[in-house]
GROMACS .gro file of C-alpha atoms in nm:
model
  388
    1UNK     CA    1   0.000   0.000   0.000
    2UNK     CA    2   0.292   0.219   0.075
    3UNK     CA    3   0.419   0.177  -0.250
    4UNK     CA    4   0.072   0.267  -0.439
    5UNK     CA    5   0.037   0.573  -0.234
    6UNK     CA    6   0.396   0.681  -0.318
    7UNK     CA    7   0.360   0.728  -0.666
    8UNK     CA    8   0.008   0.881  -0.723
    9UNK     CA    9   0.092   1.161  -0.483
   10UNK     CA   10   0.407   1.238  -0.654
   11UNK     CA   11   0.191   1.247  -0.970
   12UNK     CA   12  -0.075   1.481  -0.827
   13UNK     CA   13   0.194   1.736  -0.694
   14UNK     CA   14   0.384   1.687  -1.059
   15UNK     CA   15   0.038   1.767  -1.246
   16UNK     CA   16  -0.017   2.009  -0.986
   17UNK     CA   17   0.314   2.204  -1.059
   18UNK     CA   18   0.299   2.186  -1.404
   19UNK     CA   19  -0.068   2.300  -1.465
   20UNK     CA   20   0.038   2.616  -1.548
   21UNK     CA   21   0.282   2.517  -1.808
   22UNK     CA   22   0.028   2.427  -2.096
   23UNK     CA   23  -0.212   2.194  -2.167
   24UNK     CA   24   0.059   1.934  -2.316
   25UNK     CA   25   0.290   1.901  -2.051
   26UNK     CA   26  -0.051   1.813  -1.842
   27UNK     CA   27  -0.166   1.579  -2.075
   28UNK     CA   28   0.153   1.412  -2.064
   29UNK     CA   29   0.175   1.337  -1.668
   30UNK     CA   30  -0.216   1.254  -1.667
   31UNK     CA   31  -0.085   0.987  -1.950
   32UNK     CA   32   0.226   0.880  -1.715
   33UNK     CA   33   0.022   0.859  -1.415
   34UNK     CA   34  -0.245   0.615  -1.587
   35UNK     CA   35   0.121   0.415  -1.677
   36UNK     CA   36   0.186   0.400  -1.340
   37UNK     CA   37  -0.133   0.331  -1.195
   38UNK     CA   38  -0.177   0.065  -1.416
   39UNK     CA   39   0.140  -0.062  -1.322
   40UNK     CA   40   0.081  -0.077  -0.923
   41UNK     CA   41  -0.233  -0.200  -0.983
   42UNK     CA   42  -0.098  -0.502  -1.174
   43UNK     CA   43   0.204  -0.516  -0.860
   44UNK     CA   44  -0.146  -0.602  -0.639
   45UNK     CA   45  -0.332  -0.832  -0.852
   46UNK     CA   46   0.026  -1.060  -0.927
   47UNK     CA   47   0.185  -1.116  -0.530
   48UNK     CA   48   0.537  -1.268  -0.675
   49UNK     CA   49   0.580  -0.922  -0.876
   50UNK     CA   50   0.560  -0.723  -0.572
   51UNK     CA   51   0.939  -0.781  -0.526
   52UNK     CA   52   1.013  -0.631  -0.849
   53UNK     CA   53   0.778  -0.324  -0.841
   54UNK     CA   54   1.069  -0.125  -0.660
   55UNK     CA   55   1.270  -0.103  -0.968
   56UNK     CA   56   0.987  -0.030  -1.176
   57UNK     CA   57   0.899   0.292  -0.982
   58UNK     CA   58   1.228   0.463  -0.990
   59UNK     CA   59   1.219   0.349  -1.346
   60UNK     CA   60   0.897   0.532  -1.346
   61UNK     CA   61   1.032   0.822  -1.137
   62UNK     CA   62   1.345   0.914  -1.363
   63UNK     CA   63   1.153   0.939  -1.650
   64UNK     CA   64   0.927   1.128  -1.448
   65UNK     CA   65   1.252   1.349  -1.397
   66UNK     CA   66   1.365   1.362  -1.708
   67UNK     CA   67   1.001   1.484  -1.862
   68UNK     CA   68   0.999   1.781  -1.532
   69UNK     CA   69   1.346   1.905  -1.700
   70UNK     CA   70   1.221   1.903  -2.046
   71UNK     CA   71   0.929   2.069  -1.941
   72UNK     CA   72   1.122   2.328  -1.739
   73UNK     CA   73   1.337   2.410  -2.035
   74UNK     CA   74   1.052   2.447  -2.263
   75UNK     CA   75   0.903   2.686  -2.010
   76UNK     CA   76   1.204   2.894  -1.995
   77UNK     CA   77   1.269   2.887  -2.374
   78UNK     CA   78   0.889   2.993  -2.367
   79UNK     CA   79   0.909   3.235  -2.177
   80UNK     CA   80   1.210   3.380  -2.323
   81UNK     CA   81   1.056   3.387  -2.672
   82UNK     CA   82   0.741   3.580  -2.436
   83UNK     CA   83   1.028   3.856  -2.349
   84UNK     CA   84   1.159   3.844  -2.699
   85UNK     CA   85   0.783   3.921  -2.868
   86UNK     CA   86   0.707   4.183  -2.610
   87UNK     CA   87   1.049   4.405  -2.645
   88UNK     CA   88   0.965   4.327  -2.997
   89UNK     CA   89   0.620   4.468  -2.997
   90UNK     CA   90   0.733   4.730  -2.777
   91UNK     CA   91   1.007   4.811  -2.987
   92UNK     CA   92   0.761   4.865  -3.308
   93UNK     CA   93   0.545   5.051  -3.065
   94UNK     CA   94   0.852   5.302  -3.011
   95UNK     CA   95   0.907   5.326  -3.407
   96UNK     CA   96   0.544   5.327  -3.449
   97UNK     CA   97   0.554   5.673  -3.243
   98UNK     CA   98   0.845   5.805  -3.438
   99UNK     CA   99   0.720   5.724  -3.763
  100UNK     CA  100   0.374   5.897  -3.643
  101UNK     CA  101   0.565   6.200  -3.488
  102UNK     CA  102   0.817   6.222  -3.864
  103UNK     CA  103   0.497   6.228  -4.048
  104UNK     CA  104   0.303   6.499  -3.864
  105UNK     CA  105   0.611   6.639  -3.852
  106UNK     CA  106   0.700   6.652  -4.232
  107UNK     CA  107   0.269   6.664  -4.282
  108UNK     CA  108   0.298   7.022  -4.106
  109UNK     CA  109   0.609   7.129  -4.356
  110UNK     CA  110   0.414   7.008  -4.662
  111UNK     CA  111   0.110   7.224  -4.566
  112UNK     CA  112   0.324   7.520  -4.445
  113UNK     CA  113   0.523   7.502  -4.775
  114UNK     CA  114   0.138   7.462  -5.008
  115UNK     CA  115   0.031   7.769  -4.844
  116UNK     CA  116   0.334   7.977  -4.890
  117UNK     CA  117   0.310   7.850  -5.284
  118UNK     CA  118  -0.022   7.944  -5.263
  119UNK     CA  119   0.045   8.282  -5.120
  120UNK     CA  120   0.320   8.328  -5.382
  121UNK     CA  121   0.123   8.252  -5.658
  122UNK     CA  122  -0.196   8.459  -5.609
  123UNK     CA  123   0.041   8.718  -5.577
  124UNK     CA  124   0.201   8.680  -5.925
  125UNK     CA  125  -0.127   8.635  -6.069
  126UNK     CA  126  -0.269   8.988  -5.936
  127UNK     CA  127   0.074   9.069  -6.043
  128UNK     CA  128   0.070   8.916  -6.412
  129UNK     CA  129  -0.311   9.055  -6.413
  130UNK     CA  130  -0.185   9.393  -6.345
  131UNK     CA  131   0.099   9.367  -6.589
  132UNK     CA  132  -0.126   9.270  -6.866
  133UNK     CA  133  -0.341   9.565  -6.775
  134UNK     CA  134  -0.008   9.748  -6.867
  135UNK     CA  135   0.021   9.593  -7.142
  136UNK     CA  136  -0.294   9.603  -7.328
  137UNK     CA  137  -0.285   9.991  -7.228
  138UNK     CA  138   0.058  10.048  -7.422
  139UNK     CA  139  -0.073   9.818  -7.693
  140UNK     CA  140  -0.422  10.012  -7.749
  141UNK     CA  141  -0.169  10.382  -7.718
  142UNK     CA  142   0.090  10.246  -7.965
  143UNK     CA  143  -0.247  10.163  -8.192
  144UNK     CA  144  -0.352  10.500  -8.128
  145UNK     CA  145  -0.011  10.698  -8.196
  146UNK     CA  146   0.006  10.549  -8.561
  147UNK     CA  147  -0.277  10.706  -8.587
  148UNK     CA  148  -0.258  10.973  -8.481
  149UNK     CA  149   0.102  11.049  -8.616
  150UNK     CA  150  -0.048  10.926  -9.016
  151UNK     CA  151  -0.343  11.245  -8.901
  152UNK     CA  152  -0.024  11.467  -8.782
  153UNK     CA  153   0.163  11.447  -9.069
  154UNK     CA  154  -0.116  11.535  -9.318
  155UNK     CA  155  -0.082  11.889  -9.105
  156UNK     CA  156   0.327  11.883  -9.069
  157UNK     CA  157   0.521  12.041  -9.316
  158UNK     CA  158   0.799  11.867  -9.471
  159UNK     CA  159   1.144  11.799  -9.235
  160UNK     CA  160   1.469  11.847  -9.374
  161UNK     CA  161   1.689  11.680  -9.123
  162UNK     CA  162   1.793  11.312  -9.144
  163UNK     CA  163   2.075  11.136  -8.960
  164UNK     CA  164   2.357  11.238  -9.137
  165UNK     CA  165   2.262  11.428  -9.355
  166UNK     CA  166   2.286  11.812  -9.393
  167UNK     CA  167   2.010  12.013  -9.410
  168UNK     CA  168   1.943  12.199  -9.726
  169UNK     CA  169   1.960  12.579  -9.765
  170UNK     CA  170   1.696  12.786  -9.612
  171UNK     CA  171   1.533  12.847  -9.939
  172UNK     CA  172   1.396  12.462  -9.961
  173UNK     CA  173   1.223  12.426  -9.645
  174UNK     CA  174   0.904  12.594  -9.793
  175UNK     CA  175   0.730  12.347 -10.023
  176UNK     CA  176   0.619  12.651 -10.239
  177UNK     CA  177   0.986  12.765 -10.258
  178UNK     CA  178   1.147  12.401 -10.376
  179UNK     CA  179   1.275  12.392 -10.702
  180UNK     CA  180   1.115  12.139 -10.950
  181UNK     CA  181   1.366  11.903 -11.053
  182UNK     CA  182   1.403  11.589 -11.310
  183UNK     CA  183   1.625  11.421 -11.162
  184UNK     CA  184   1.860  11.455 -10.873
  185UNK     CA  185   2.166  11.441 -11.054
  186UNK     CA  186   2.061  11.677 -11.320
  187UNK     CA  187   2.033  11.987 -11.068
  188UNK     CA  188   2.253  12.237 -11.024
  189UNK     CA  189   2.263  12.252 -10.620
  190UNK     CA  190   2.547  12.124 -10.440
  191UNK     CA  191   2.348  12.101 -10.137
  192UNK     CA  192   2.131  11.781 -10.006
  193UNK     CA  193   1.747  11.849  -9.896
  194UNK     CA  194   1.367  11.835 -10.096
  195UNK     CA  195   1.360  11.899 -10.445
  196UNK     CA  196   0.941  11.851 -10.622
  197UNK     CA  197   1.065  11.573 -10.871
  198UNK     CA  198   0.836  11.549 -11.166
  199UNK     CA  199   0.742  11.160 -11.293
  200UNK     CA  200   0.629  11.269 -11.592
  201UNK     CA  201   0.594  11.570 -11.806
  202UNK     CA  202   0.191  11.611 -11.715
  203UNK     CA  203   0.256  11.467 -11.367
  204UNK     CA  204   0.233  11.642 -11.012
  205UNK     CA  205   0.575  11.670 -10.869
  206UNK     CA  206   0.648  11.460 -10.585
  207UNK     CA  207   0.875  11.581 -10.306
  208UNK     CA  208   1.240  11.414 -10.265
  209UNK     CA  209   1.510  11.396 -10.106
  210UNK     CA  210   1.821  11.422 -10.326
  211UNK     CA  211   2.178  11.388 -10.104
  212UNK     CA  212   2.413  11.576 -10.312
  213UNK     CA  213   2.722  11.503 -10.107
  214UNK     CA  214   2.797  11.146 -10.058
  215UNK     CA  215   2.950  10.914 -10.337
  216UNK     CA  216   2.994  11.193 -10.585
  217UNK     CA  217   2.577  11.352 -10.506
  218UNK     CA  218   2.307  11.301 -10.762
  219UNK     CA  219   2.099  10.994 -10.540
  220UNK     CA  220   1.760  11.011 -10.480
  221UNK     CA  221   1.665  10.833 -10.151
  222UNK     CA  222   1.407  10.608 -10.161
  223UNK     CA  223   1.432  10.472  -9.803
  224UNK     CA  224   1.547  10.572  -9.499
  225UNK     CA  225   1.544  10.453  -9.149
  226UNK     CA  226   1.751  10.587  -8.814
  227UNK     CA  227   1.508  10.573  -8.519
  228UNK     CA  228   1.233  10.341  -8.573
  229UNK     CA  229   0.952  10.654  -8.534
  230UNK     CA  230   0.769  10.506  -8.820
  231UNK     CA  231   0.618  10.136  -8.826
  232UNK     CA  232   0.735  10.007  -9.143
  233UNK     CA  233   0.450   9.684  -9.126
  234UNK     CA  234   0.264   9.800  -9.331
  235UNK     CA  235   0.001   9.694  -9.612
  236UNK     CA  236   0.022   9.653 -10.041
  237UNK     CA  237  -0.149  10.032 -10.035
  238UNK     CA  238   0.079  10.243  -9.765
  239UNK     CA  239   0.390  10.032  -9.939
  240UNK     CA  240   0.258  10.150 -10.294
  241UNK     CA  241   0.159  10.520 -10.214
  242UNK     CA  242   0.448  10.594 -10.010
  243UNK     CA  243   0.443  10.667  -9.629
  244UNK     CA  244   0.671  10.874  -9.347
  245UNK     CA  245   0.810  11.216  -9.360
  246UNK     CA  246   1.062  11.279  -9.641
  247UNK     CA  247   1.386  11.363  -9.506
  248UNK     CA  248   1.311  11.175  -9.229
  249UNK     CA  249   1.181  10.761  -9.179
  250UNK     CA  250   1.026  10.716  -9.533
  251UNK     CA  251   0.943  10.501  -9.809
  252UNK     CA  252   0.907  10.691 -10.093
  253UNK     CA  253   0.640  10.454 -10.276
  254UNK     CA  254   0.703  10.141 -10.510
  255UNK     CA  255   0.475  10.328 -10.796
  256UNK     CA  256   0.683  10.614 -10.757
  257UNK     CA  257   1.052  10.426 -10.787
  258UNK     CA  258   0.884  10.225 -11.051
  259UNK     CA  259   0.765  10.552 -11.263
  260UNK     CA  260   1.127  10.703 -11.237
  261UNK     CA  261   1.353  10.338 -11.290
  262UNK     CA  262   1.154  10.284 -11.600
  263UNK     CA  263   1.272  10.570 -11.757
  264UNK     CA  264   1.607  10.522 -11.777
  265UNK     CA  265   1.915  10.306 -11.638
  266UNK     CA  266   1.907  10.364 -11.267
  267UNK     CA  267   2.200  10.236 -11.003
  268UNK     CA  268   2.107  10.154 -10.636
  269UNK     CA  269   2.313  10.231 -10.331
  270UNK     CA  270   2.230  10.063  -9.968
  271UNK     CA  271   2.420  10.231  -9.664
  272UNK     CA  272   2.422  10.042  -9.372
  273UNK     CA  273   2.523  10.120  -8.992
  274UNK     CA  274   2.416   9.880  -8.667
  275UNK     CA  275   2.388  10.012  -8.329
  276UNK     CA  276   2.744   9.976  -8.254
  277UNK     CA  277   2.764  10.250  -8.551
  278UNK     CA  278   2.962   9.996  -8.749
  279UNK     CA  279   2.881  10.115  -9.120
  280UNK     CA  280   2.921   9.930  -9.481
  281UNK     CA  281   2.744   9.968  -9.803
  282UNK     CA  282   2.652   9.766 -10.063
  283UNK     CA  283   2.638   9.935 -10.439
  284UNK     CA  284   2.443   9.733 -10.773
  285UNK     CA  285   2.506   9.851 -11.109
  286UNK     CA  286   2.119   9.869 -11.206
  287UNK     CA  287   1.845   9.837 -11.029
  288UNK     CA  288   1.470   9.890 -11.150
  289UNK     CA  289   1.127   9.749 -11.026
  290UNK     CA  290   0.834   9.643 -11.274
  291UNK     CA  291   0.474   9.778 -11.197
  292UNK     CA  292   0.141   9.689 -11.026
  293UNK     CA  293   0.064   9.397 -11.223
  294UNK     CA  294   0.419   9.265 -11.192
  295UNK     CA  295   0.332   9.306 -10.826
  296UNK     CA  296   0.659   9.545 -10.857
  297UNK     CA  297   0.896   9.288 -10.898
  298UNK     CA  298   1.241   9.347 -10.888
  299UNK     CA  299   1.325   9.331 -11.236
  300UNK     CA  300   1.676   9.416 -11.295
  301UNK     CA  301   1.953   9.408 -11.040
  302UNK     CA  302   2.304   9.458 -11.144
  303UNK     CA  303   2.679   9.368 -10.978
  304UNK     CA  304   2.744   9.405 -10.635
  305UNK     CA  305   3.031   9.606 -10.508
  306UNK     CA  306   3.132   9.773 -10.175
  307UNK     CA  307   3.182   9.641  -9.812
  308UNK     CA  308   2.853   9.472  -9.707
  309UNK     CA  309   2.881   9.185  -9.894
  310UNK     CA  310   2.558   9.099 -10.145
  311UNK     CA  311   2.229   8.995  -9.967
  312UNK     CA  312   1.996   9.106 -10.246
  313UNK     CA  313   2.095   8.912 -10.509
  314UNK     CA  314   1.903   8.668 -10.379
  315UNK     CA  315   1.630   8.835 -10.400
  316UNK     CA  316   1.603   8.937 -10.778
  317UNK     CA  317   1.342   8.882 -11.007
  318UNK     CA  318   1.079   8.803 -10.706
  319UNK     CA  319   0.782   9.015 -10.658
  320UNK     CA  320   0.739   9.283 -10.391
  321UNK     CA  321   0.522   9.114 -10.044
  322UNK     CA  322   0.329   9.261  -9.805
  323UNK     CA  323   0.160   9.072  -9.489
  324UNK     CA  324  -0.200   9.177  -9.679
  325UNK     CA  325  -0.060   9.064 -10.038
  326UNK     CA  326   0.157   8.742 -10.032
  327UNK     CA  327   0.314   8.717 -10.335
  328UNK     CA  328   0.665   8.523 -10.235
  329UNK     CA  329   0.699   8.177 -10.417
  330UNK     CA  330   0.706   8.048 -10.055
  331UNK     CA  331   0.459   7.763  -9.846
  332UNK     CA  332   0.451   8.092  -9.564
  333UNK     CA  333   0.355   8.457  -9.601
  334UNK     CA  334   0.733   8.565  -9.534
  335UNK     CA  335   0.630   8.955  -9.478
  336UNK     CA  336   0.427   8.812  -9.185
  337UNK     CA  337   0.695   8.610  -9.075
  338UNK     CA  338   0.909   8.827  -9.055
  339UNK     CA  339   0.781   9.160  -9.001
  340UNK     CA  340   0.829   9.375  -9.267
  341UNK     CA  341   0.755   9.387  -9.691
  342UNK     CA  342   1.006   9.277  -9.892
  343UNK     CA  343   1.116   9.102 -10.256
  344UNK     CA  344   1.111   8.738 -10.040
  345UNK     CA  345   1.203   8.448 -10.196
  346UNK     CA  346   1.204   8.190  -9.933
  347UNK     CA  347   1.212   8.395  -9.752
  348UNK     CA  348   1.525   8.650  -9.733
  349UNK     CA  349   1.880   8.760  -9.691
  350UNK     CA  350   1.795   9.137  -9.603
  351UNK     CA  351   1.502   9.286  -9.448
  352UNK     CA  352   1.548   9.640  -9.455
  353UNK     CA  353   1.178   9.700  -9.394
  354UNK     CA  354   1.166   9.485  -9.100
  355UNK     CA  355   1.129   9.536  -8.704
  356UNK     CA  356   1.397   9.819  -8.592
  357UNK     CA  357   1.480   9.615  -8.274
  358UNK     CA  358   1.837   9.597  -8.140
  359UNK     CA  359   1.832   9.256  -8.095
  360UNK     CA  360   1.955   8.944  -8.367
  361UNK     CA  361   1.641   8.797  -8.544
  362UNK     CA  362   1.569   8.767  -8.893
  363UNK     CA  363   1.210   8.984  -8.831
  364UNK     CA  364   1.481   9.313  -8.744
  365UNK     CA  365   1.624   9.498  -9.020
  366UNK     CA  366   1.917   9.270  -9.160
  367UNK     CA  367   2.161   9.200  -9.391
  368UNK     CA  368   2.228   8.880  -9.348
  369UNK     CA  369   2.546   8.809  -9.608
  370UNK     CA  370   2.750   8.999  -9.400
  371UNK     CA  371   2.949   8.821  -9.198
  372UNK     CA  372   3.020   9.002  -8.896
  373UNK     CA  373   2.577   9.101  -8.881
  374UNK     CA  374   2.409   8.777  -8.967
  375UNK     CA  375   2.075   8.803  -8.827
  376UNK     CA  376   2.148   9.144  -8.615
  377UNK     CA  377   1.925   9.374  -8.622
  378UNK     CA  378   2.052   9.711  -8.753
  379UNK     CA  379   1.996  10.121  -8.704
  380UNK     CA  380   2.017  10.261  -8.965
  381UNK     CA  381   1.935  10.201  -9.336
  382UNK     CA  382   1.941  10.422  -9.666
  383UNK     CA  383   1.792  10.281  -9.977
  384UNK     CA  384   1.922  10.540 -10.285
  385UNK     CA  385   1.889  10.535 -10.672
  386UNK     CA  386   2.100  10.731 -10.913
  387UNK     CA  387   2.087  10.789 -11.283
  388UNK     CA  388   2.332  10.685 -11.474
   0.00000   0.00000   0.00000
């Protein structure tokens, strides 16, 4: 009896202390104790084993031993993996809070920085607003000075000064005084200034201005430019008529060079000067322009000479183009392109009627051949013809 009692309380307190350690471990003894149970049991029911039950318990017993370590270790290892998972979990907690603190952090910088854009750019819209306010007001008072400089000088009388030119005696600043001429080279004066030049023998005379001084006198000028005080994009009738103050920015009017080339052999001078008052010139041996119905094509252009270089060569034989009449053999209205009127071809190598900027672009006055100008815009420009 001693020995039955032994074992089954050591199993109780061995289930009891290892309850808590999972519900393996106490199926385990529960499964040991049944061993054992069933072992004693067997000890009563057979007397001549009752001898040998001894050794069978501390069999029993250091297995017994053996499972209580195994189980101990698991616990620990158990518990150990327990600490491991909560630093773990309290770790990510701690990064959790970082990562939470970073992004209201950088949340806070993204919104400040949105609102300062936002700031900035309603103020550069009010600001763009207010500069196209500018704008538009220059743009609708630079409509309204060509007009009313075209109703001014119906009302002005006739300038005689020009950039570097001299101005004629005092005796040709009165139309009504101005002596009626030919031709420029076939007067007698020795000074430069308005002559009345008649086209033809029933004609009105026309006023221009002959410079008497410069490569040996005689030249008629039929285009002049300094200042950029008259807007040279213009249309087919302004470019036919004539517009500008003669003497001062003018173009004389392609029906008027055409009435005086076709009467005789005419040479053409082009002086040239940019805004660095570098000057050249270019001189042809001929020059004369076919009329109206040749849209005023520029029909005869003879050898170059001088120290521009040739840029209008190119342009011989094509017709005259204006951004209202496109008669250039090219896919594009070149005058609009480029800002001016113009014998284009496809489109050009000068532009003397183009923008007067001070800037390089092939829409500025330009003569492009020379080497040292290319596309730079120029100041000034003198067109003159000269019967031979």
């Amino acid at each position: 009896r001693s020995i039955r009692a032994k074992p089954m309380i050591y199993s109780r307190a061995k289930i009891d202390s290892s309850g808590s350690r999972g519900r393996m471990a106490s199926k385990c003894l529960q499964y040991l104790s049944l061993i054992v149970a069933t072992s004693v049991c067997a000890a009563e029911l057979t007397p001549q084993n009752i001898s040998t039950s001894g050794f069978g318990y501390e069999l029993v017993q250091e297995r017994l031993d053996q499972l209580q370590f195994s189980f101990l270790e698991l616990f620990v290892h158990v518990k150990e993996l327990g600490e491991t998972v909560l630093n773990n979990q309290r770790s990510l907690e701690g990064n959790q809070q970082q990562v939470n603190q970073l992004m209201h952090h950088h949340q806070k910088q993204l919104t400040d920085r949105v609102d300062d854009l936002q700031v900035g750019v309603s103020a550069n819209v009010s600001l763009v607003a207010d500069y196209s306010k500018q704008i538009l007001n220059l743009q609708t008072i630079c409509a309204n000075h060509d007009k009313i400089r075209q109703e001014l000088d119906k009302f002005r009388p006739n300038s005689t000064h020009a950039l570097n030119l001299e101005s004629p005696s005092q005796d040709l600043k009165d139309d009504t005084k101005k002596a009626t001429i030919k031709s420029c080279k076939s007067t007698n004066s020795k000074a430069s200034g308005i002559f009345n030049l008649l086209l033809a023998n029933d004609s009105v005379p026309i006023s221009v201005f002959c410079e008497m001084q410069r490569f040996g006198g005689g030249w008629l000028v039929i285009q002049q430019r300094f200042d950029g005080s008259v807007n040279f994009y213009r249309g087919w009738s302004d470019y036919r008529d004539g517009f500008g103050v003669i003497g001062e920015e003018f173009w004389l009017g392609l029906e008027a060079i055409h009435q005086i080339t076709k009467r005789g052999t005419y040479e053409l001078m082009v002086e040239l000067e940019d805004f660095s008052a570098n000057y050249k010139y270019a001189r042809y041996t001929e020059f004369q322009l076919g009329g109206e119905a040749e849209k005023y094509a520029l029909k005869k252009l003879g050898s170059y000479s001088g120290t521009a270089d040739d840029s209008l060569a190119y342009h011989k034989g094509m017709n005259f183009s204006t951004f209202d009449s496109d008669n250039d053999p090219h896919s594009s209205n070149c005058a609009k392109q480029y800002k001016g009127a113009w014998w284009y071809q496809a489109c050009h190598y000068s532009n003397l009627n183009g923008e007067h900027l001070n800037q390089k672009s092939a829409a500025t006055i330009n003569w492009q051949k020379s080497t040292s100008w290319a596309e730079a815009g120029l100041k000034y420009t003198r067109m003159m013809i000269r019967e031979k």
